[in-house]
PDB file of C-alpha atoms and ligand atoms in Angstrom:
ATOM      1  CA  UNK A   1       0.000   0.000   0.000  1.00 67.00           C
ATOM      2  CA  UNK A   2       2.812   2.561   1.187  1.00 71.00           C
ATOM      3  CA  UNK A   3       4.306   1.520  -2.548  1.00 78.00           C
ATOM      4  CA  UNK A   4       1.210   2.731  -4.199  1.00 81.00           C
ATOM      5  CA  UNK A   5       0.977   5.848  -2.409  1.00 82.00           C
ATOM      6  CA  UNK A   6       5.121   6.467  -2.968  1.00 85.00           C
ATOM      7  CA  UNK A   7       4.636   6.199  -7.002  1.00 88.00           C
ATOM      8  CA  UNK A   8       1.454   8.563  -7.140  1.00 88.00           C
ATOM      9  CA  UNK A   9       3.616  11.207  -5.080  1.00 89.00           C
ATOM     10  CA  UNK A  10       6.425  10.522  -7.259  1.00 88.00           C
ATOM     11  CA  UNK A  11       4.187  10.749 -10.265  1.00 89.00           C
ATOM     12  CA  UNK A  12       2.783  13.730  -9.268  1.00 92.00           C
ATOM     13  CA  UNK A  13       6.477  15.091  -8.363  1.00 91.00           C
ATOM     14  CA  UNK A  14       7.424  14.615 -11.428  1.00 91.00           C
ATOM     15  CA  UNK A  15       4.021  16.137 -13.222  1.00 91.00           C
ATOM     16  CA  UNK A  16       4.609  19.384 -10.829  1.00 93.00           C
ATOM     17  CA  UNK A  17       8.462  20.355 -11.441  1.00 92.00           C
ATOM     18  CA  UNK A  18       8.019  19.630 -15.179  1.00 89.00           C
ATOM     19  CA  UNK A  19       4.827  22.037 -15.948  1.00 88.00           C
ATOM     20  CA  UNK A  20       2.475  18.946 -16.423  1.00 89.00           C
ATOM     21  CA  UNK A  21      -0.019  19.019 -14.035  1.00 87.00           C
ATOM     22  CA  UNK A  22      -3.668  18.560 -14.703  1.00 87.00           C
ATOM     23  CA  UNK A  23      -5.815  20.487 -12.386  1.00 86.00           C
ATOM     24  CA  UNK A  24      -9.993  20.502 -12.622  1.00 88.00           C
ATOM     25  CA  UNK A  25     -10.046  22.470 -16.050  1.00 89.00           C
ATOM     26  CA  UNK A  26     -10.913  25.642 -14.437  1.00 94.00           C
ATOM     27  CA  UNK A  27     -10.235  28.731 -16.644  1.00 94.00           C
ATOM     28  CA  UNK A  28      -7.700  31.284 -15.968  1.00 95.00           C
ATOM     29  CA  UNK A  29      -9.052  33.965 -14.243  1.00 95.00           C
ATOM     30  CA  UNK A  30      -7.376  36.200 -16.074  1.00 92.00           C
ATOM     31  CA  UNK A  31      -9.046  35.497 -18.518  1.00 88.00           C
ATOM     32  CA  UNK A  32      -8.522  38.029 -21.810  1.00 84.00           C
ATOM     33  CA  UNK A  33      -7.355  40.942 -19.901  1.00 86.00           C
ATOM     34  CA  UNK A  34      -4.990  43.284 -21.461  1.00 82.00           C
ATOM     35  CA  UNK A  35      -1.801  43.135 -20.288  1.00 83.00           C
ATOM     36  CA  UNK A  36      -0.230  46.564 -19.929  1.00 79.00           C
ATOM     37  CA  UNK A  37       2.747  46.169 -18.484  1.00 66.00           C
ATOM     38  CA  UNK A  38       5.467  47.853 -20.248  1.00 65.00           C
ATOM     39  CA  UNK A  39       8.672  48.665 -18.223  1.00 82.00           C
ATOM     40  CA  UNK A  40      10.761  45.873 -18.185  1.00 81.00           C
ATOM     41  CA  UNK A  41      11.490  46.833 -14.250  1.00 82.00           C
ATOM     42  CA  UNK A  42       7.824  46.398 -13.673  1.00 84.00           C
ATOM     43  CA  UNK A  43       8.067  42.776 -15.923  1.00 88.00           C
ATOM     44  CA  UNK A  44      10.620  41.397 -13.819  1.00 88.00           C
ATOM     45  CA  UNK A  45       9.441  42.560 -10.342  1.00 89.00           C
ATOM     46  CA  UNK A  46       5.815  40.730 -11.001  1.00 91.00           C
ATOM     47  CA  UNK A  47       7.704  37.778 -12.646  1.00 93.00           C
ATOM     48  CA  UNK A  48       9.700  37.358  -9.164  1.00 91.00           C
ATOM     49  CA  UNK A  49       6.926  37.538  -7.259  1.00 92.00           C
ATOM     50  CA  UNK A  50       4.969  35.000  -9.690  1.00 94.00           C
ATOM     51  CA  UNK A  51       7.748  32.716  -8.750  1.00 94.00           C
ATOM     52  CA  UNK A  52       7.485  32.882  -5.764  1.00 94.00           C
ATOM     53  CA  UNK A  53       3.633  32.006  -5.701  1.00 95.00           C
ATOM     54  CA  UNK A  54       4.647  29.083  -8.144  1.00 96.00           C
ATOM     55  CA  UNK A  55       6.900  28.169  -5.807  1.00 94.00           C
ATOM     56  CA  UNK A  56       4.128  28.264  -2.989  1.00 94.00           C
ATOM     57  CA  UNK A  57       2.203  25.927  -5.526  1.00 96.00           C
ATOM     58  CA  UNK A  58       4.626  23.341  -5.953  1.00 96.00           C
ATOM     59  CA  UNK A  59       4.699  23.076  -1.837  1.00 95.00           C
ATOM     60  CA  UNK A  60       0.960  23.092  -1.702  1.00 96.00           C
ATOM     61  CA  UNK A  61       1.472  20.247  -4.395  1.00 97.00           C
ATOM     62  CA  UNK A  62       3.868  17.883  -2.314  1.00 96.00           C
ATOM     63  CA  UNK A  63       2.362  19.086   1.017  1.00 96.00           C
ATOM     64  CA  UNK A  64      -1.251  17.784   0.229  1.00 97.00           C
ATOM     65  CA  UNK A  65       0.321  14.531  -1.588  1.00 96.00           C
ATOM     66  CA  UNK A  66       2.354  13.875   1.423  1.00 96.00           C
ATOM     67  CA  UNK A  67      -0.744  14.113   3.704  1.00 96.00           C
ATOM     68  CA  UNK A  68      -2.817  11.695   1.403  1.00 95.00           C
ATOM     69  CA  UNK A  69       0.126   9.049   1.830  1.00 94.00           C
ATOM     70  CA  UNK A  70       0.059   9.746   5.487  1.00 93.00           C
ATOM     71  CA  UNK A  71      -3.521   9.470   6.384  1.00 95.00           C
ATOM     72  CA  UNK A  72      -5.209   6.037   6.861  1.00 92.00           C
ATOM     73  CA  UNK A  73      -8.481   7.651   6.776  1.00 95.00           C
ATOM     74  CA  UNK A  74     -10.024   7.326   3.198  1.00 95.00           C
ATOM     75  CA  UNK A  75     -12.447  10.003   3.422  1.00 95.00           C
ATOM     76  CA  UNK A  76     -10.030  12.360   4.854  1.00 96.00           C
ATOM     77  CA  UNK A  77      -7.930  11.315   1.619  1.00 95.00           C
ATOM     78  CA  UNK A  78     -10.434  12.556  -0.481  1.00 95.00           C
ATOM     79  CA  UNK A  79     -10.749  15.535   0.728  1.00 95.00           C
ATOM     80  CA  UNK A  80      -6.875  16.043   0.651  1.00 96.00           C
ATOM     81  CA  UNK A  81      -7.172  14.962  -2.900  1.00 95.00           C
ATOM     82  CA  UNK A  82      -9.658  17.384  -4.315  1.00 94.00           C
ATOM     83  CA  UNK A  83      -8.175  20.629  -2.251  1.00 95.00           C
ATOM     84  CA  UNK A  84      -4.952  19.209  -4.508  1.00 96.00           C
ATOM     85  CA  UNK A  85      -6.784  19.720  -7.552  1.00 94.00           C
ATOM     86  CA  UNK A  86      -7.718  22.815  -6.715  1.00 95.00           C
ATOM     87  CA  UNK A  87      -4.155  23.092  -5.920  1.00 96.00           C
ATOM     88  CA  UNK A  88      -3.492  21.731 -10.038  1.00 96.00           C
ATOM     89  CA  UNK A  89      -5.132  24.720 -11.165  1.00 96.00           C
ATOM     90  CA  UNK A  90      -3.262  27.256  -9.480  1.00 97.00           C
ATOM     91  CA  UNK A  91       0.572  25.947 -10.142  1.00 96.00           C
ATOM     92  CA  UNK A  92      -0.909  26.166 -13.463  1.00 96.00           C
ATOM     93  CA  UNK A  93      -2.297  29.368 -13.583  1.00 97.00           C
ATOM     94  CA  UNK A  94       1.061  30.762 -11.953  1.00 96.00           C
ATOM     95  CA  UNK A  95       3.084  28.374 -14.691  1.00 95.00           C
ATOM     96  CA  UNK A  96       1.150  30.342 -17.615  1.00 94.00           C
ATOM     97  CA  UNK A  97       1.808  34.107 -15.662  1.00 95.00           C
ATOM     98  CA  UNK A  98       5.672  33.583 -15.300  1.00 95.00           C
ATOM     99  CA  UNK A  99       5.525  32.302 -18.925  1.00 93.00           C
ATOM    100  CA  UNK A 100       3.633  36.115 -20.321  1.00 93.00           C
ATOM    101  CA  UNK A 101       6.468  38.171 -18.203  1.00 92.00           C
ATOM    102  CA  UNK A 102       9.008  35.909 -19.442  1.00 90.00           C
ATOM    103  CA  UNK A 103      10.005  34.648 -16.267  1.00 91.00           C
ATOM    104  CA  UNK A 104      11.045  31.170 -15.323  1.00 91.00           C
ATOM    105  CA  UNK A 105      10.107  28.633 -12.317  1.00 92.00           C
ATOM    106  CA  UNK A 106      12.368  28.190  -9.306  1.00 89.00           C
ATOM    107  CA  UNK A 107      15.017  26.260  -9.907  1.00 89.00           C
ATOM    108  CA  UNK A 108      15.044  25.091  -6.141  1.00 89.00           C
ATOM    109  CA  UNK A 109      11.587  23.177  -6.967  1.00 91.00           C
ATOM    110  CA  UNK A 110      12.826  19.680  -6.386  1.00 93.00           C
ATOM    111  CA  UNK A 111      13.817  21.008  -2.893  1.00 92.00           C
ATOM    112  CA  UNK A 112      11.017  22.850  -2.174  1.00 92.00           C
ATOM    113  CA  UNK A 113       8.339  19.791  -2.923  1.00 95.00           C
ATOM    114  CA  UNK A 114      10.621  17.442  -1.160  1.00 94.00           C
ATOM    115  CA  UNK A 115      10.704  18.829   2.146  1.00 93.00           C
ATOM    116  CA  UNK A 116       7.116  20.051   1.831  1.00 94.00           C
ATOM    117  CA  UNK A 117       6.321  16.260   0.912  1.00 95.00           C
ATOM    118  CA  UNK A 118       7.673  15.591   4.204  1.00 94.00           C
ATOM    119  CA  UNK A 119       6.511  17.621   6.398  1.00 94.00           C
ATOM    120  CA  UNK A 120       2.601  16.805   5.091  1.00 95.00           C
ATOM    121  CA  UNK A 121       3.806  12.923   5.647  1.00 95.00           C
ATOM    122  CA  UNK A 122       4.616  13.977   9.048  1.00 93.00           C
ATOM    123  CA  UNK A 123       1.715  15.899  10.024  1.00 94.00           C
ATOM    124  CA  UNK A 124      -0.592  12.895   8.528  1.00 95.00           C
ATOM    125  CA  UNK A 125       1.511  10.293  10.755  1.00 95.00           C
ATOM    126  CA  UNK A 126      -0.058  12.193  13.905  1.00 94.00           C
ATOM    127  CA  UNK A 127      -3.322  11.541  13.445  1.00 95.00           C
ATOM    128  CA  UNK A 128      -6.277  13.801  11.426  1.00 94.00           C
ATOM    129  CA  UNK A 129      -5.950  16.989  13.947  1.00 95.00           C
ATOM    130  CA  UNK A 130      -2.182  17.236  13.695  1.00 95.00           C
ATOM    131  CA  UNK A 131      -3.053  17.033   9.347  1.00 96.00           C
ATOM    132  CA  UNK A 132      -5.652  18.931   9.106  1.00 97.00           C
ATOM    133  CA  UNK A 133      -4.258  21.752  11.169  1.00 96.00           C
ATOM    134  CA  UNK A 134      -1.557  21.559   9.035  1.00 96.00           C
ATOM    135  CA  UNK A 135      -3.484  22.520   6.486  1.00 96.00           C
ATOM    136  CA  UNK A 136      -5.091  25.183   8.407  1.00 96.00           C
ATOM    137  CA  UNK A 137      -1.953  26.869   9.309  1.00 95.00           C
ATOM    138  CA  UNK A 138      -0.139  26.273   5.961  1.00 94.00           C
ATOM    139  CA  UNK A 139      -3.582  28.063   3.683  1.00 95.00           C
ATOM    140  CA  UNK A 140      -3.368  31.116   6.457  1.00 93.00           C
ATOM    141  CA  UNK A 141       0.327  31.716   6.164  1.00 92.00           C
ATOM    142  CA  UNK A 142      -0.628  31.612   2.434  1.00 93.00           C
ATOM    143  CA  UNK A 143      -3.273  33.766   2.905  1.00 93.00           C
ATOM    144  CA  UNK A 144      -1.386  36.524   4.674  1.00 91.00           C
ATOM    145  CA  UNK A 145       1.319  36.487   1.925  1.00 91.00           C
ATOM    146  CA  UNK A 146      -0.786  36.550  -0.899  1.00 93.00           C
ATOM    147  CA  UNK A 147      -2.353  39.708   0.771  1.00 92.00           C
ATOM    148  CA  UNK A 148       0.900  40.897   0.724  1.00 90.00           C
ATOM    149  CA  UNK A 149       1.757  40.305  -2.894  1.00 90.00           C
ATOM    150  CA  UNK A 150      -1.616  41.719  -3.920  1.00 91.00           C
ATOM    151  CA  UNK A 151      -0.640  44.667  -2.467  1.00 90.00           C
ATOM    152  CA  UNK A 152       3.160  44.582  -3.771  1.00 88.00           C
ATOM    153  CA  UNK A 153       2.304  43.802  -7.654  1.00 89.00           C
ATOM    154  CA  UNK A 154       2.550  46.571 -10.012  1.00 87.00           C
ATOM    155  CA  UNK A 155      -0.941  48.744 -10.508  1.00 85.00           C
ATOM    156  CA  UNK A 156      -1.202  47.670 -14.369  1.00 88.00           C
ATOM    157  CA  UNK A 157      -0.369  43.644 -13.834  1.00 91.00           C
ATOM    158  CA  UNK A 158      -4.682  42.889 -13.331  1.00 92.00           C
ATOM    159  CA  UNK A 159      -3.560  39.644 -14.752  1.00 93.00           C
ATOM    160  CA  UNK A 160      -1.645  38.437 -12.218  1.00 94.00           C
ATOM    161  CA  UNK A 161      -3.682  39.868  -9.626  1.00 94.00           C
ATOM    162  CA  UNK A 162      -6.913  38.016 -10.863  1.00 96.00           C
ATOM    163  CA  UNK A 163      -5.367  35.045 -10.274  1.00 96.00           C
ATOM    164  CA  UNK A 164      -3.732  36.001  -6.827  1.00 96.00           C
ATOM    165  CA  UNK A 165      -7.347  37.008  -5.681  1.00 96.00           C
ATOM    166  CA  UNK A 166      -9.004  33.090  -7.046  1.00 96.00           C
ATOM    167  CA  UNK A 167      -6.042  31.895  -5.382  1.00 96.00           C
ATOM    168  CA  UNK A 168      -7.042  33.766  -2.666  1.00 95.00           C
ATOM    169  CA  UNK A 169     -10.257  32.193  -2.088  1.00 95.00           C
ATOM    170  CA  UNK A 170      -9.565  29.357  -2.371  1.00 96.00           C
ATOM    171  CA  UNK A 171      -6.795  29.056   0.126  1.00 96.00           C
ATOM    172  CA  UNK A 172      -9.560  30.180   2.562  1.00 95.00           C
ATOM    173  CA  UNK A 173     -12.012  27.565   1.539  1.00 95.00           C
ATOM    174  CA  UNK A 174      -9.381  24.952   2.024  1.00 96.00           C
ATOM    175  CA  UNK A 175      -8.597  26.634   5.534  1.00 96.00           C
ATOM    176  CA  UNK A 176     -12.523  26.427   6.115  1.00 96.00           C
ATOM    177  CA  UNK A 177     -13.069  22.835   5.110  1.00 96.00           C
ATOM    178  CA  UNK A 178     -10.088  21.922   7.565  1.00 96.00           C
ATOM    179  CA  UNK A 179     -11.077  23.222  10.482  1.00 95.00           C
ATOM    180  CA  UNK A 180     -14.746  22.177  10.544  1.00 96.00           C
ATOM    181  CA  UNK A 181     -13.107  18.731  10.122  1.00 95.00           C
ATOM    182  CA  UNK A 182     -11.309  18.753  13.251  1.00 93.00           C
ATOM    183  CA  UNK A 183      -7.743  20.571  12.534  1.00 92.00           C
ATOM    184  CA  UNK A 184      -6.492  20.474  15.716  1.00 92.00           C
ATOM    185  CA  UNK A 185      -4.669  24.183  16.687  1.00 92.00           C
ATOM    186  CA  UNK A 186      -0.600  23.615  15.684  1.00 88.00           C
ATOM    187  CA  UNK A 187       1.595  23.934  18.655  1.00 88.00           C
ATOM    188  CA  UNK A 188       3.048  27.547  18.663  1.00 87.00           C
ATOM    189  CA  UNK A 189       6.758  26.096  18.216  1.00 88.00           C
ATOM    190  CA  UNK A 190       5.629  24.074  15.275  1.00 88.00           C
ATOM    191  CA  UNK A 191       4.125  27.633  14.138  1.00 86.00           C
ATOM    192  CA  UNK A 192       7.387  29.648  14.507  1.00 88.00           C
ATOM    193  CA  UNK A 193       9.010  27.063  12.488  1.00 88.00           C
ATOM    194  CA  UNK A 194       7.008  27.152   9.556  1.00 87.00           C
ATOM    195  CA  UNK A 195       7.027  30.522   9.556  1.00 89.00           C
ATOM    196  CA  UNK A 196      10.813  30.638   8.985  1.00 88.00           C
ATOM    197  CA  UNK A 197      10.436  27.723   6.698  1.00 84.00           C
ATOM    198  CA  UNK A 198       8.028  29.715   4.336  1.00 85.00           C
ATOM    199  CA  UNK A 199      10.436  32.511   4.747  1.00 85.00           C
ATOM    200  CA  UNK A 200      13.501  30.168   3.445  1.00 84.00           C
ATOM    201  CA  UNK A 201      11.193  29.515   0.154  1.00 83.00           C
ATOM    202  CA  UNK A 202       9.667  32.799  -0.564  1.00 83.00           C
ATOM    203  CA  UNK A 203      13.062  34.307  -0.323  1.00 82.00           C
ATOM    204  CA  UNK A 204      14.774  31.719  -2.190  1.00 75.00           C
ATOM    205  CA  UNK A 205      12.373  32.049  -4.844  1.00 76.00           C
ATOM    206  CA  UNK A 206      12.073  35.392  -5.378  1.00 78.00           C
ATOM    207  CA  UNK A 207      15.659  35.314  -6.759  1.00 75.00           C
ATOM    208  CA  UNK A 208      17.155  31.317  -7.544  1.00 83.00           C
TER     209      UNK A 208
HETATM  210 FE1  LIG B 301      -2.822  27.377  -3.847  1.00 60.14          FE
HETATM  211 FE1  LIG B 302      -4.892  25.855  -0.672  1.00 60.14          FE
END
């Protein structure tokens, strides 16, 4: 059984870091907006912080993979499984933005998903609480950064920012659906860690 789950997360590692995920189909929410953005300075400052939300992505990728191995709770799988489709549909959506500003993915990907693959096996190992507050406190770190970067972008870039905002709400509805599960509250040190964790990627991102 642990084999089966070990290819899928391979599988899907392999379908992240190479731009071929699948998602639900969703459009982009950018949709046909113009996009305006004309100073290369402006280009390059919403391509680094598009890889840094791709780079956010390809966590939330081997995070919620890592939980589904964890969790002996098929229900609770499913519901890790369809927030990771969501998921799908934003690592695309980010893959497509860097593309228009002519920006590339992190290069650190492979180390990003693997320790975020491990830290959702982890969390599942505990028990449901210790996952799904995992997920609660992973989608409001997200949350609060992506309120961040919504304010940071460049006026013009309403592309990027339309998919920042879907991203946006989702995130939330993930954090919603976890804790009327029964996410149990993560321990404050656990929290701190994280934090500096996330703070590792986004700043690795923004420039490697
Ligand atoms: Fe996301
Ligand atoms: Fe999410």
């Amino acid at each position: 059984m642990f084999s089966d789950f070990l290819i899928s997360s391979v599988d899907n590692a392999l379908r992240t870091l190479t731009g071929n995920s699948r998602g639900s189909g969703r459009p982009n929410p950018a949709g046909g907006q113009d996009d305006p953005l004309l100073r290369p300075w402006d280009r390059q400052q919403a391509g680094r912080m598009m890889r840094v939300n791709h780079a956010g992505e390809v966590m939330a990728q081997a995070l919620y993979t890592g939980q589904a191995a964890g969790t002996e709770d098929p229900d609770l799988r499913a519901v890790l499984l369809r927030a990771r489709q969501e998921e799908e549909d934003h690592l695309r959506w980010c893959e497509d933005r860097l593309r228009e500003l002519g920006s590339h993915p992190s290069l650190l990907g492979p180390i990003w998903y693997a320790s975020a693959w491990a830290m959702g096996y982890a969390a599942a190992r505990r028990g449901r609480g210790s996952n799904l507050g995992l997920v609660v406190a992973i989608e409001n770190l997200v949350e609060e950064h992506l309120k961040e970067h919504l304010g940071g972008l460049p006026a013009e870039d309403g592309r990027s920012r339309s998919i920042l905002e879907q991203m946006q709400a989702d995130e939330s509805g993930h954090a919603s659906t976890a804790e009327r599960l029964g996410a149990a509250p993560m321990p404050a040190p656990l929290r701190a860690a994280l934090r500096g964790f996330s703070r590792i990627m986004t700043q690795g991102a923004l420039w490697i």
